[in-house]
Short mmCIF file of C-alpha atoms and ligand atoms in Angstrom, two decimals:
data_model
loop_
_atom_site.label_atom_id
_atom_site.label_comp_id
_atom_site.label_asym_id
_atom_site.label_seq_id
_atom_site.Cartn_x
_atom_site.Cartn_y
_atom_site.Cartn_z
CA UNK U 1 0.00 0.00 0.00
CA UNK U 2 1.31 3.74 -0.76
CA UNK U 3 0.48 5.76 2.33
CA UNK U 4 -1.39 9.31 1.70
CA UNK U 5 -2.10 10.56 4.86
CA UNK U 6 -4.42 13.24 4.21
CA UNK U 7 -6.03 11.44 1.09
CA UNK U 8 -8.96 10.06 2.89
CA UNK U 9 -10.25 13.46 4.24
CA UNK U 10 -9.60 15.47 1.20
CA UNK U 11 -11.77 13.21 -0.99
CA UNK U 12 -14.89 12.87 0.97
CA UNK U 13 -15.09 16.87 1.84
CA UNK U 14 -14.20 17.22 -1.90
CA UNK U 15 -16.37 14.69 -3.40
CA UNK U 16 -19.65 17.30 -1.33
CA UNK U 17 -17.98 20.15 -3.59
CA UNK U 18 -17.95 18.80 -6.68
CA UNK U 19 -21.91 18.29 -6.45
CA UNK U 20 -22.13 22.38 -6.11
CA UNK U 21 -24.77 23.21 -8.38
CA UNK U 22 -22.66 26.79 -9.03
CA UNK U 23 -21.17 25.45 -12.62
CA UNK U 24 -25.34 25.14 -14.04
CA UNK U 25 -25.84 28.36 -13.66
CA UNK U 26 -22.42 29.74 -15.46
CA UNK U 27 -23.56 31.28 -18.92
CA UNK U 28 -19.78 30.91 -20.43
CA UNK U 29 -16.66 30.27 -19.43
CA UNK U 30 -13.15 31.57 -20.12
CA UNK U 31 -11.39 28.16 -21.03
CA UNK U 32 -12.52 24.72 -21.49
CA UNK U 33 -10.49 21.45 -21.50
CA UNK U 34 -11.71 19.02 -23.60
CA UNK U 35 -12.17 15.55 -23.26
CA UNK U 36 -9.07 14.59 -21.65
CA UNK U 37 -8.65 11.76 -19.37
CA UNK U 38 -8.53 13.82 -15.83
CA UNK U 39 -6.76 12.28 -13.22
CA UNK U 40 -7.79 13.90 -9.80
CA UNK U 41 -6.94 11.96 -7.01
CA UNK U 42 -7.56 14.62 -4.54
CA UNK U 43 -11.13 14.63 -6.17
CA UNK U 44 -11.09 10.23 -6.83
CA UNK U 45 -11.67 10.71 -10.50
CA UNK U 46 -10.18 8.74 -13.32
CA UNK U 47 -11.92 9.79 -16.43
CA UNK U 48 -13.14 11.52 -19.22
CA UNK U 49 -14.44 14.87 -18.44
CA UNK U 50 -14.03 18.54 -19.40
CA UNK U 51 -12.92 21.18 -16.99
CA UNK U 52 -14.30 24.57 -17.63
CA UNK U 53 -12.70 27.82 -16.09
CA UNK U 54 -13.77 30.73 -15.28
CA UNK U 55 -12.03 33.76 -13.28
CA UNK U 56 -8.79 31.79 -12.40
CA UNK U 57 -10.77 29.22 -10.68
CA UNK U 58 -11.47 25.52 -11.51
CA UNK U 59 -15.42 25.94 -12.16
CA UNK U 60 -16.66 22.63 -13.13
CA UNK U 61 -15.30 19.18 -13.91
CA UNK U 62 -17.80 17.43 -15.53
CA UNK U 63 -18.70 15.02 -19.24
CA UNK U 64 -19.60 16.91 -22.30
CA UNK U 65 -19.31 20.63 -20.81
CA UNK U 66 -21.40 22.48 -23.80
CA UNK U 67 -21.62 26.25 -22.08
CA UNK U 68 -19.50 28.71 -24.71
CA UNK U 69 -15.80 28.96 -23.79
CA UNK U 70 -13.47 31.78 -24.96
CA UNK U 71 -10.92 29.10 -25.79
CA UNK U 72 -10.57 25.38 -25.59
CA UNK U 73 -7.86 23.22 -25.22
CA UNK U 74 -8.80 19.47 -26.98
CA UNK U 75 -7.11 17.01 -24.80
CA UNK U 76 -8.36 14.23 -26.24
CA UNK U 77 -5.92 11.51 -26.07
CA UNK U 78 -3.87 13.26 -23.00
CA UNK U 79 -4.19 13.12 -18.99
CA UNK U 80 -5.51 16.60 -17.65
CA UNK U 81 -3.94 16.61 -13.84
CA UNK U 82 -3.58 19.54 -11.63
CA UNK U 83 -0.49 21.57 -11.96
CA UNK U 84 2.73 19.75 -10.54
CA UNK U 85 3.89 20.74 -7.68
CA UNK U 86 7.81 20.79 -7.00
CA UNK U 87 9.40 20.27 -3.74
CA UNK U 88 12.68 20.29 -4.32
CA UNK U 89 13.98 22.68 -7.13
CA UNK U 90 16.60 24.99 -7.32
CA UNK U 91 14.48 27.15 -9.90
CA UNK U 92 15.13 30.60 -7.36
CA UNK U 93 18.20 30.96 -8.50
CA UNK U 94 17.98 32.71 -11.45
CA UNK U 95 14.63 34.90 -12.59
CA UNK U 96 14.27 32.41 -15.89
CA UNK U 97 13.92 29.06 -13.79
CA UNK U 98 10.58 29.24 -13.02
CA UNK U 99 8.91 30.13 -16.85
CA UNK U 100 11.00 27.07 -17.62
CA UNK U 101 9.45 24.59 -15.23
CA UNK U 102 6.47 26.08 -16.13
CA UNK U 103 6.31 24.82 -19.35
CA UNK U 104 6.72 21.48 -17.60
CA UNK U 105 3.78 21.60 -16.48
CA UNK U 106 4.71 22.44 -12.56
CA UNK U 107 2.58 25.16 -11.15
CA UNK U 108 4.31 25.52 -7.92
CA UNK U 109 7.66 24.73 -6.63
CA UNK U 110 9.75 24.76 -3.27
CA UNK U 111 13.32 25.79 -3.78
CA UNK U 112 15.07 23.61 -1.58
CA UNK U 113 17.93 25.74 -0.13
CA UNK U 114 19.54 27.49 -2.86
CA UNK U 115 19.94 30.63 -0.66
CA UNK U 116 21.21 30.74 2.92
CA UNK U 117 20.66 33.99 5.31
CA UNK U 118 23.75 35.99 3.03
CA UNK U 119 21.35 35.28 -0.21
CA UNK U 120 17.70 34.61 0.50
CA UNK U 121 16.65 37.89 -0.21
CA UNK U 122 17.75 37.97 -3.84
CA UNK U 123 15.93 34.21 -4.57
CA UNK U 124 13.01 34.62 -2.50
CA UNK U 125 12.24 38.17 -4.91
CA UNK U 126 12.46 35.81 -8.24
CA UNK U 127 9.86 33.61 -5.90
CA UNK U 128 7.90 36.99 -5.53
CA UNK U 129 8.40 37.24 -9.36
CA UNK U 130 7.51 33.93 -11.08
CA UNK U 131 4.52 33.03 -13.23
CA UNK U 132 3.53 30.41 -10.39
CA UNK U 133 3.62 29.60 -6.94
CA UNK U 134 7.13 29.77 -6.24
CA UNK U 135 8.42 29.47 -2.30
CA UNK U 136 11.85 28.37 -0.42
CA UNK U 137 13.27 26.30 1.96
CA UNK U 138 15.93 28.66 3.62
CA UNK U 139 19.26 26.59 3.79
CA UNK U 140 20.68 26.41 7.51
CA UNK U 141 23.93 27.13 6.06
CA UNK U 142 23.78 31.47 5.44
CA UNK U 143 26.04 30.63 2.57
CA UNK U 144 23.01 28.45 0.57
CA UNK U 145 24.08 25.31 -1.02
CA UNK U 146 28.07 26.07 -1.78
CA UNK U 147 30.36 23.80 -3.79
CA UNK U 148 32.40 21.20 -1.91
CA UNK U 149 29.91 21.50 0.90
CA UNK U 150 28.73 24.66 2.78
CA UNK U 151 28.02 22.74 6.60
CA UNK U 152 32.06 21.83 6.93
CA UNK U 153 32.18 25.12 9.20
CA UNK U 154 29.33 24.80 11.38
CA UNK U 155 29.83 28.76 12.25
CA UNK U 156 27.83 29.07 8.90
CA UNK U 157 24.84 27.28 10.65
CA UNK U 158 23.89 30.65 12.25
CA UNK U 159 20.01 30.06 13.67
CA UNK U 160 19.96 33.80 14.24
CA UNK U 161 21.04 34.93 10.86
CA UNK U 162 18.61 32.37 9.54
CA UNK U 163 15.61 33.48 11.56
CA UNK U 164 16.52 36.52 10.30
CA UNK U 165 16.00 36.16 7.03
CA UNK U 166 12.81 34.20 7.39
CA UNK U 167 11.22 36.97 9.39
CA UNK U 168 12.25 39.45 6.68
CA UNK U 169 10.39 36.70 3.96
CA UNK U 170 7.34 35.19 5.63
CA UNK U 171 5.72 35.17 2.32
CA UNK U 172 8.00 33.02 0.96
CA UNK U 173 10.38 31.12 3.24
CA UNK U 174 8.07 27.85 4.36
CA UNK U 175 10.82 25.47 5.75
CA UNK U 176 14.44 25.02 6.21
CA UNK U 177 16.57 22.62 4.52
CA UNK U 178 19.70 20.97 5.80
CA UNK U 179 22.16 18.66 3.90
CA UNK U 180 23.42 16.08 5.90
CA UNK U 181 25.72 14.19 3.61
CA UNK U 182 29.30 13.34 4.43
CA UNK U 183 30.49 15.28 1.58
CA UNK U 184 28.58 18.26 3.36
CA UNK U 185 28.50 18.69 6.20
CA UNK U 186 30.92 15.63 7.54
CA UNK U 187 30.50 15.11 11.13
CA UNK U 188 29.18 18.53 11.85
CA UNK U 189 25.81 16.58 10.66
CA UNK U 190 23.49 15.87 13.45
CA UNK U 191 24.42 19.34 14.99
CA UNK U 192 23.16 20.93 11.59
CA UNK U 193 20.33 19.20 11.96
CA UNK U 194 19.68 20.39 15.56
CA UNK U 195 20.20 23.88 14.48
CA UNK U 196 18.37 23.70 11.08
CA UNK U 197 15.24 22.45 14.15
CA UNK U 198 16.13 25.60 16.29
CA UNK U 199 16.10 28.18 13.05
CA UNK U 200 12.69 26.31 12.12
CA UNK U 201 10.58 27.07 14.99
CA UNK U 202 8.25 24.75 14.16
CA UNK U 203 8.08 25.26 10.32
CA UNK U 204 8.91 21.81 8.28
CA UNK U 205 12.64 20.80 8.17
CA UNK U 206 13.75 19.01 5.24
CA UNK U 207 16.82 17.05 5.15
CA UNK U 208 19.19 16.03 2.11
CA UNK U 209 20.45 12.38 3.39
CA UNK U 210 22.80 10.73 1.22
CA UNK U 211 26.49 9.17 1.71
CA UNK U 212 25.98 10.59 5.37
CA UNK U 213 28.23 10.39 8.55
CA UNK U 214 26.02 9.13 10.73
CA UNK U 215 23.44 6.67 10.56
CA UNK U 216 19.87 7.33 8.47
CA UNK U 217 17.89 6.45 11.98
CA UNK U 218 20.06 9.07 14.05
CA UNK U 219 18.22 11.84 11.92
CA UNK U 220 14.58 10.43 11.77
CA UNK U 221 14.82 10.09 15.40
CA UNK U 222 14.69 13.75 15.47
CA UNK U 223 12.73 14.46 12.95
CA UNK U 224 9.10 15.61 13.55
CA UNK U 225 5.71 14.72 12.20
CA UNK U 226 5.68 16.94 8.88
CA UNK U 227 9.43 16.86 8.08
CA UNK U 228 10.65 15.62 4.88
CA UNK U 229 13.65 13.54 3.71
CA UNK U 230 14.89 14.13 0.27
CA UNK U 231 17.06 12.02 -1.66
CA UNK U 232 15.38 8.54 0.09
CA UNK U 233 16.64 6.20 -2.69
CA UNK U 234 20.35 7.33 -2.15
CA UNK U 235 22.76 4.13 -1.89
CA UNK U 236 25.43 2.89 1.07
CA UNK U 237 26.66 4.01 3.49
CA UNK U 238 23.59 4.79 5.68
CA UNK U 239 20.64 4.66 3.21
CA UNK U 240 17.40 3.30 4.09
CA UNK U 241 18.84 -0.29 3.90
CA UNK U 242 20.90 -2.57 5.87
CA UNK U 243 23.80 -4.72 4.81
CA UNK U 244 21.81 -7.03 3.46
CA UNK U 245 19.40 -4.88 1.10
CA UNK U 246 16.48 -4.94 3.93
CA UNK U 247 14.86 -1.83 4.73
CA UNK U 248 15.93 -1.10 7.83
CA UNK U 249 12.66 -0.19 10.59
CA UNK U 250 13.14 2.99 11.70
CA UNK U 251 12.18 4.27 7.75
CA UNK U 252 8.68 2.76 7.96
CA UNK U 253 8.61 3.87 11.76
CA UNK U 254 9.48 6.96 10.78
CA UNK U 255 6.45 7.22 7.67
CA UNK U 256 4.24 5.81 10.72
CA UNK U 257 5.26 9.21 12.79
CA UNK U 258 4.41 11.44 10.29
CA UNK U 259 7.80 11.97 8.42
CA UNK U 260 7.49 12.25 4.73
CA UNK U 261 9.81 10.67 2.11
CA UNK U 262 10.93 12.29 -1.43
CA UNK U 263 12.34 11.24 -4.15
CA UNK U 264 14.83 13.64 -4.88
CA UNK U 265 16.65 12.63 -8.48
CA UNK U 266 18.95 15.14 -8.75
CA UNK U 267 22.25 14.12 -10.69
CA UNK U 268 25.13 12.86 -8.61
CA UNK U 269 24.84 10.28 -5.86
CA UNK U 270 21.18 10.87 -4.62
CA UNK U 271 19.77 7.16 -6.07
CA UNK U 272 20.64 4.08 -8.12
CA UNK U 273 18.43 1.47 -9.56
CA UNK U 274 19.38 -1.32 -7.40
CA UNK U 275 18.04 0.94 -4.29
CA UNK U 276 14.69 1.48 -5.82
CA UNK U 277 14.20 -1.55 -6.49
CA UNK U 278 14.99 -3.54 -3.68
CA UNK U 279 12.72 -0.69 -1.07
CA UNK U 280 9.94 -0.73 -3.82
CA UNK U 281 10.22 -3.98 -3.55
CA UNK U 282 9.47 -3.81 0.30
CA UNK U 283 6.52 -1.54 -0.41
CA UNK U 284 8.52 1.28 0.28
CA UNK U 285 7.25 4.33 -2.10
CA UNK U 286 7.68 8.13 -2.45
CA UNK U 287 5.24 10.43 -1.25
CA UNK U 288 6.74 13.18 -3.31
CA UNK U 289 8.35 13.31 -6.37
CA UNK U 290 10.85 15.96 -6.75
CA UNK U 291 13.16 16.86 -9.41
CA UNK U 292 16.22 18.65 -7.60
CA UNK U 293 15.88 21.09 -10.44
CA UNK U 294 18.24 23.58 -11.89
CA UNK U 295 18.47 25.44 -15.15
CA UNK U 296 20.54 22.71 -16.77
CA UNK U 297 17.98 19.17 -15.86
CA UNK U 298 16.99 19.27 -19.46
CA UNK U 299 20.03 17.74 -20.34
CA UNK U 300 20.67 15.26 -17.53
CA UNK U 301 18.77 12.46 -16.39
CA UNK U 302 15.94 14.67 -14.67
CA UNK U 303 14.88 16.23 -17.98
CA UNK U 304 11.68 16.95 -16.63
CA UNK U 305 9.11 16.07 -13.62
CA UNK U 306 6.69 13.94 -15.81
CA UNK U 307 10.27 12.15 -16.70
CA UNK U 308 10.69 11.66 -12.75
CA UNK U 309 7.19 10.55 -12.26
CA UNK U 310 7.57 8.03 -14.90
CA UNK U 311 10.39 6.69 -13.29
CA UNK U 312 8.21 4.97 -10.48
CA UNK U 313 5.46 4.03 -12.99
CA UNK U 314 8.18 1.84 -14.72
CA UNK U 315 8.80 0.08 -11.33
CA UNK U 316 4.86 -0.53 -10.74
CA UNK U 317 3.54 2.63 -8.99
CA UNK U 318 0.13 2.74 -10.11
CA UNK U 319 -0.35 6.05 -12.22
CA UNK U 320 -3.02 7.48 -10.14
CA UNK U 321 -0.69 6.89 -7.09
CA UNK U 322 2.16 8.63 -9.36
CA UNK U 323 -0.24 11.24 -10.62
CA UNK U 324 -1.09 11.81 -6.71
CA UNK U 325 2.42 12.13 -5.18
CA UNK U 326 3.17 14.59 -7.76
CA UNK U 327 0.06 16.91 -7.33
CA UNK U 328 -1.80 16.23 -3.88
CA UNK U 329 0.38 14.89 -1.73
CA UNK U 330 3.07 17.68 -2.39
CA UNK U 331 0.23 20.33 -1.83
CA UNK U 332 -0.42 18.51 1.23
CA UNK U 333 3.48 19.28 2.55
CA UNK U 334 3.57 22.68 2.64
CA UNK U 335 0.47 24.97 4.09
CA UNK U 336 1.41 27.55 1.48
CA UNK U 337 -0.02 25.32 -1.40
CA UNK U 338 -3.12 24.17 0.39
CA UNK U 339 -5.32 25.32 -2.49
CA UNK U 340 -3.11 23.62 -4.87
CA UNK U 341 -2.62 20.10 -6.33
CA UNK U 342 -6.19 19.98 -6.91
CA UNK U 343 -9.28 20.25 -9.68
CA UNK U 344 -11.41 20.76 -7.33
CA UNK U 345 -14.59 22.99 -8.18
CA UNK U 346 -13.37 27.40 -6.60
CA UNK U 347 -9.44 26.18 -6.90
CA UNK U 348 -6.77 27.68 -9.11
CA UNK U 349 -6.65 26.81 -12.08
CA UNK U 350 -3.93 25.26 -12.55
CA UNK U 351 -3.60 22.10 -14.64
CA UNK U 352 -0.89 20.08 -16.44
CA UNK U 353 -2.15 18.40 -19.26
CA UNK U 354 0.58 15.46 -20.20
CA UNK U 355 0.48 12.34 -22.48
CA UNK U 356 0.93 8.93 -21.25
CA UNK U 357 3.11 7.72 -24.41
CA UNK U 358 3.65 3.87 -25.05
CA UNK U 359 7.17 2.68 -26.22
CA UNK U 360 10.72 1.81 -25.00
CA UNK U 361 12.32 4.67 -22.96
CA UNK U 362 15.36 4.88 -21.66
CA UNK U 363 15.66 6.12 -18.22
CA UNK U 364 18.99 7.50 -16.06
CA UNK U 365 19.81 7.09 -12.38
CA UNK U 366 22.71 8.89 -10.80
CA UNK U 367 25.01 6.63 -11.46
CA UNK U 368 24.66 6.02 -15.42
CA UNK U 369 22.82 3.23 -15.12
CA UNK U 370 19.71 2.84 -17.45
CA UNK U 371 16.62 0.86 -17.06
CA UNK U 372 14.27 0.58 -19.92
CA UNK U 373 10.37 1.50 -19.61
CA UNK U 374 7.07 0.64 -21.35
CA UNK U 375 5.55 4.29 -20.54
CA UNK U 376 6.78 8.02 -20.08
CA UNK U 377 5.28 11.01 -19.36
CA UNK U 378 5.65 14.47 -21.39
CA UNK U 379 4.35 17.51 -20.81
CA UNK U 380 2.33 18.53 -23.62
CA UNK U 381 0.35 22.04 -22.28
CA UNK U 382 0.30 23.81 -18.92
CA UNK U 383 -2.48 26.33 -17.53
CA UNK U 384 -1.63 28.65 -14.70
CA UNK U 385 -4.61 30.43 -12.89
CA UNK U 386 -6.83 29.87 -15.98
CA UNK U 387 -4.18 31.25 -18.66
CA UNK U 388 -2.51 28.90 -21.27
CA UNK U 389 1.18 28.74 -20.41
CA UNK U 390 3.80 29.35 -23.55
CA UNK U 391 4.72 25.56 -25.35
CA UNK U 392 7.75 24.73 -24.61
CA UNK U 393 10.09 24.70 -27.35
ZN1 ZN Y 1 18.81 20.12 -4.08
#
């Protein structure tokens, strides 16, 4: 079973909503999406419907929607989700990351601590400035993620400086991230993680785990209900499984307490093929996808999110549990997208229509290895509060 925490509750209020009568009475709408296949899982449907829009807002999902549009988008043939949702991107780092994910159909991202106390001002305003929901995960470190490893000097793990700067960005700073690998932060780790705790004040922590110093269980142990670990397919030393390729109990433990797990593909040293496959293999799935994002994933292994997503479908995720960890449950992480990852009937309209293509793709872990799948997913159009996104070209 995939665990979604909050996927029970979400569908029954939402499944009252989407009987509103509010959508009979609309004489025309702005945009309608047209017979696509819409995968809500925040909603529990799989199936052919339209979904009109009108005023930003998701205003009906429903078959055959015949009310005058402005403009329609014919999705026959393609999935109509809601709009990705990111949770680990470095997109804030320059002003044209964000129009570029965009086009990949995510709607809302979380950089995951590009900037530090020294820099968070400058990436949280291209947050302020991006066509979609765009918000940050301060890094504990002031300098922001640094080559060769910014936690070696734990002075830089300032909690004042860092409170700091998330008092001066409320609007945007939703979290703090810490990297704990050896290659990091060394055996300054668990202290960074302490710290990155004391700078949070009860916002989520996220933690990059990977190649770390100390044990995997040392950090759940003090992780809380609501934190996330990124990078949860990374291989020896101290991954998620033991010598002998079990996964060790303190990781499901840990999902039972509340701590969420994320995929995290990044490019170097954050997972391998033999790791998914032997914790998939012990029922051990994402609740997040994420991409680990920068202006360059086009031409690495990450490419895109649908190309992460599709990932998990080749190792037997069921798409509406892929199509869910990559809208709803990331909404569900952060309170700053609670409105998001959703078609549900007064939301934001934003949608990622995609196309579920058959074939033989060729997939990339960190490590050059390649697996070969029987389905991808490409982004085909996005819509972001009710306006066509530009194609991507
Ligand atoms: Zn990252």
């Amino acid at each position: 079973m995939i665990t979604r925490r909050h996927f029970c509750a979400t569908a029954a209020s939402a499944a009252i909503l989407a009987r509103a009568p509010n959508a009979l009475a609309q004489t025309s709408y702005e945009l309608v999406i047209k017979g696509g296949r819409v995968i809500d899982p925040s909603i529990g449907i799989d199936a052919v419907r339209d979904v009109a829009i009108s005023a930003g807002k998701i205003a009906a999902v429903a078959p055959n929607i015949t009310v005058s549009a402005a403009d329609t988008i014919d999705a026959r043939g393609k999935l109509v989700v809601p709009g990705l949702i990111d949770i680990h991107v470095h997109a804030g780092r320059t002003k044209e990351g964000p129009p570029m994910i965009l086009q990949d159909g995510v709607t809302g991202w979380v950089d995951a601590g590009s900037g530090g106390a020294d820099n968070m001002d400058a990436i949280a305003a291209v947050a302020r400035g991006a066509p979609q929901i765009g918000r940050c995960l301060i890094n504990i470190a002031r300098t922001g993620v640094a080559p060769g490893g910014e936690l070696h000097d734990l002075t830089r793990a300032n909690v004042d400086l860092a409170r700091g700067a998330i008092a001066r960005n409320r609007d945007i700073v939703i979290g703090v991230k810490g990297r704990m690998s050896n290659a990091v932060a060394g055996t300054n780790d668990l202290e960074v993680l302490r710290r990155a705790q004391a700078a949070a004040d009860g916002l989520p922590v996220m933690i990059h785990v990977g190649q770390n110093y100390s044990p995997l269980r040392s950090y759940l142990s003090l992780l809380k209900r609501g934190d996330i670990v990124t990078h949860i397919y990374a291989p020896a030393p101290n991954g998620l499984l033991d010598d002998k390729g079990r996964l060790i109990p303190d990781v499901m433990q840990a999902r039972r307490r509340g701590i969420l797990f994320d995929f995290g593909n990044g490019v170097n040293d954050h997972f391998d093929w033999a790791t998914v496959e032997a914790a998939t293999k012990q029922d051990f799935w994402p609740d997040t996808f994420s991409t680990d994002w920068n202006v360059m994933s086009r031409t690495t292994g990450v490419v895109d999110m649908p190309n992460v997503m599709s990932k998990l479908l080749m190792f037997g995720m069921p798409l509406s549990a892929v199509i869910a960890a990559g809208t709803v449950n990331a909404a569900r992480t952060f309170p700053a997208f609670d409105d998001r990852g959703t078609l549900n009937v007064g939301a934001p309209a934003d949608v990622a229509i995609l196309e579920l293509r058959e074939g033989e793709f060729e997939f990339l872990d960190n490590y050059k290895g390649t697996r070969k799948g029987k389905q991808r997913l490409f982004p085909i159009a996005t819509v972001i509060g009710g306006k066509k996104a530009p194609a991507r070209a």
